[in-house]
XYZ file of C-alpha atoms in Angstrom:
147
model
C 0.090 -0.187 -0.236
C 0.857 3.498 -0.773
C 0.896 6.285 2.070
C 0.013 8.953 -0.364
C -3.505 10.636 0.352
C -5.172 11.522 -2.920
C -6.641 14.908 -3.586
C -9.724 15.716 -5.240
C -10.269 19.136 -6.770
C -14.003 19.679 -7.658
C -15.278 19.852 -10.753
C -15.874 23.914 -11.358
C -18.818 23.230 -14.070
C -20.831 21.125 -12.105
C -20.734 23.766 -9.171
C -21.036 26.953 -11.390
C -24.356 25.217 -12.323
C -26.177 24.785 -9.054
C -24.453 27.728 -7.392
C -27.552 29.922 -8.347
C -30.214 27.115 -7.998
C -29.108 27.135 -4.141
C -28.737 30.984 -4.095
C -33.160 30.708 -5.348
C -33.386 28.170 -2.481
C -31.999 30.300 0.100
C -34.156 33.249 -1.027
C -37.216 31.721 -0.869
C -36.151 30.174 2.158
C -35.776 33.441 3.844
C -38.859 34.844 2.300
C -40.633 31.739 4.122
C -39.891 32.916 7.119
C -40.105 36.680 6.688
C -43.607 36.040 5.788
C -44.103 33.700 8.679
C -42.548 36.195 10.867
C -44.566 38.852 9.476
C -47.936 37.437 10.408
C -47.051 36.326 14.233
C -44.836 38.956 15.444
C -44.152 42.037 13.035
C -47.603 43.581 13.609
C -46.682 43.676 17.676
C -43.247 44.674 16.248
C -44.594 47.453 14.226
C -46.492 48.938 16.842
C -44.300 48.984 19.477
C -41.848 50.788 17.126
C -44.251 53.489 16.342
C -44.736 53.665 19.695
C -41.370 54.082 20.564
C -41.294 56.781 18.138
C -43.998 59.013 19.084
C -42.287 59.058 22.769
C -38.803 60.295 21.185
C -40.169 62.671 18.802
C -42.436 64.140 21.709
C -39.125 64.429 24.108
C -37.331 66.100 21.092
C -39.612 68.795 20.416
C -40.237 69.599 23.736
C -36.920 70.216 24.635
C -36.824 72.349 21.428
C -40.003 73.973 22.280
C -38.135 74.754 25.497
C -34.932 75.942 24.191
C -36.857 78.201 21.647
C -38.920 79.529 24.497
C -36.044 80.369 27.052
C -33.436 81.607 23.536
C -36.981 84.342 22.921
C -37.469 85.151 26.583
C -34.352 86.110 26.687
C -33.887 88.001 23.569
C -36.794 90.221 24.384
C -34.726 91.043 28.239
C -32.035 91.647 26.046
C -33.740 94.085 23.691
C -35.920 95.869 26.636
C -32.816 96.008 28.540
C -31.341 97.790 25.643
C -33.544 100.200 25.096
C -33.941 101.654 28.591
C -30.204 101.793 28.945
C -30.150 103.796 25.735
C -33.228 106.070 26.844
C -31.325 106.644 29.396
C -28.116 107.141 28.293
C -29.530 109.841 26.212
C -31.588 111.166 29.157
C -28.146 112.026 30.665
C -26.961 112.941 27.877
C -29.032 115.725 27.240
C -29.484 116.564 30.719
C -25.163 117.438 31.383
C -25.613 119.557 27.689
C -28.061 121.558 29.053
C -26.356 121.673 32.841
C -23.786 123.154 30.975
C -25.002 125.465 29.053
C -27.105 126.852 31.955
C -23.696 127.323 33.885
C -21.311 128.066 31.382
C -23.414 130.371 29.050
C -23.637 133.342 31.414
C -20.591 133.711 32.217
C -19.528 133.566 28.338
C -21.378 136.348 27.732
C -20.021 138.361 30.362
C -16.533 137.709 29.525
C -17.420 138.315 26.349
C -18.231 141.820 27.444
C -15.152 142.467 29.253
C -12.822 141.592 26.095
C -14.418 144.503 25.016
C -14.837 142.347 21.580
C -17.061 144.874 18.966
C -20.580 144.279 18.831
C -21.151 142.771 15.538
C -21.439 144.871 12.224
C -25.100 146.005 10.910
C -26.106 144.840 7.140
C -25.884 147.685 4.868
C -28.772 147.747 2.923
C -29.483 146.101 -0.474
C -30.380 149.466 -2.007
C -27.831 151.378 -1.340
C -25.550 151.775 -4.843
C -21.648 151.584 -3.917
C -19.212 153.337 -5.591
C -17.607 150.997 -8.471
C -14.487 149.816 -7.775
C -11.157 151.182 -10.130
C -9.930 149.169 -12.692
C -7.175 147.547 -12.484
C -4.219 148.596 -14.748
C -2.446 145.848 -16.977
C 1.505 147.364 -16.757
C 1.956 143.816 -19.376
C 2.748 144.027 -23.060
C -0.628 143.746 -24.582
C -0.904 141.507 -27.231
C -2.308 142.049 -30.610
C -5.654 139.354 -31.829
C -5.812 138.520 -35.410
C -8.982 140.250 -36.492
């Protein structure tokens, strides 16, 4: 007896002819299992998934809504504070300016009077005719113009 082992290599042609049929049969088997599962358990599983989805959606909407409400309230408060601050700032500027003018204007008028600045000139009425100004003399060489 010989101690050599024979290896058998399957024929590729036979396997290639049988493989598509095996895939087809496996697909039919999976379809049968899925159909059986759909008839027995899919309805309850589907309802459970819908309920879970509804719960998640309502929680998300509530959280987003709370966040939006908080943001809107915060924005309104910021606008109100800014408006009040601007109004107070403008009021304080106006009060400061009027106080300054009331305090300094009489002192400025008094200093103008003391310094002896001349009074403002009176305007001459337009009906008064002024004497014509003397014409300027042209002292440079005269140019001849071609006629």
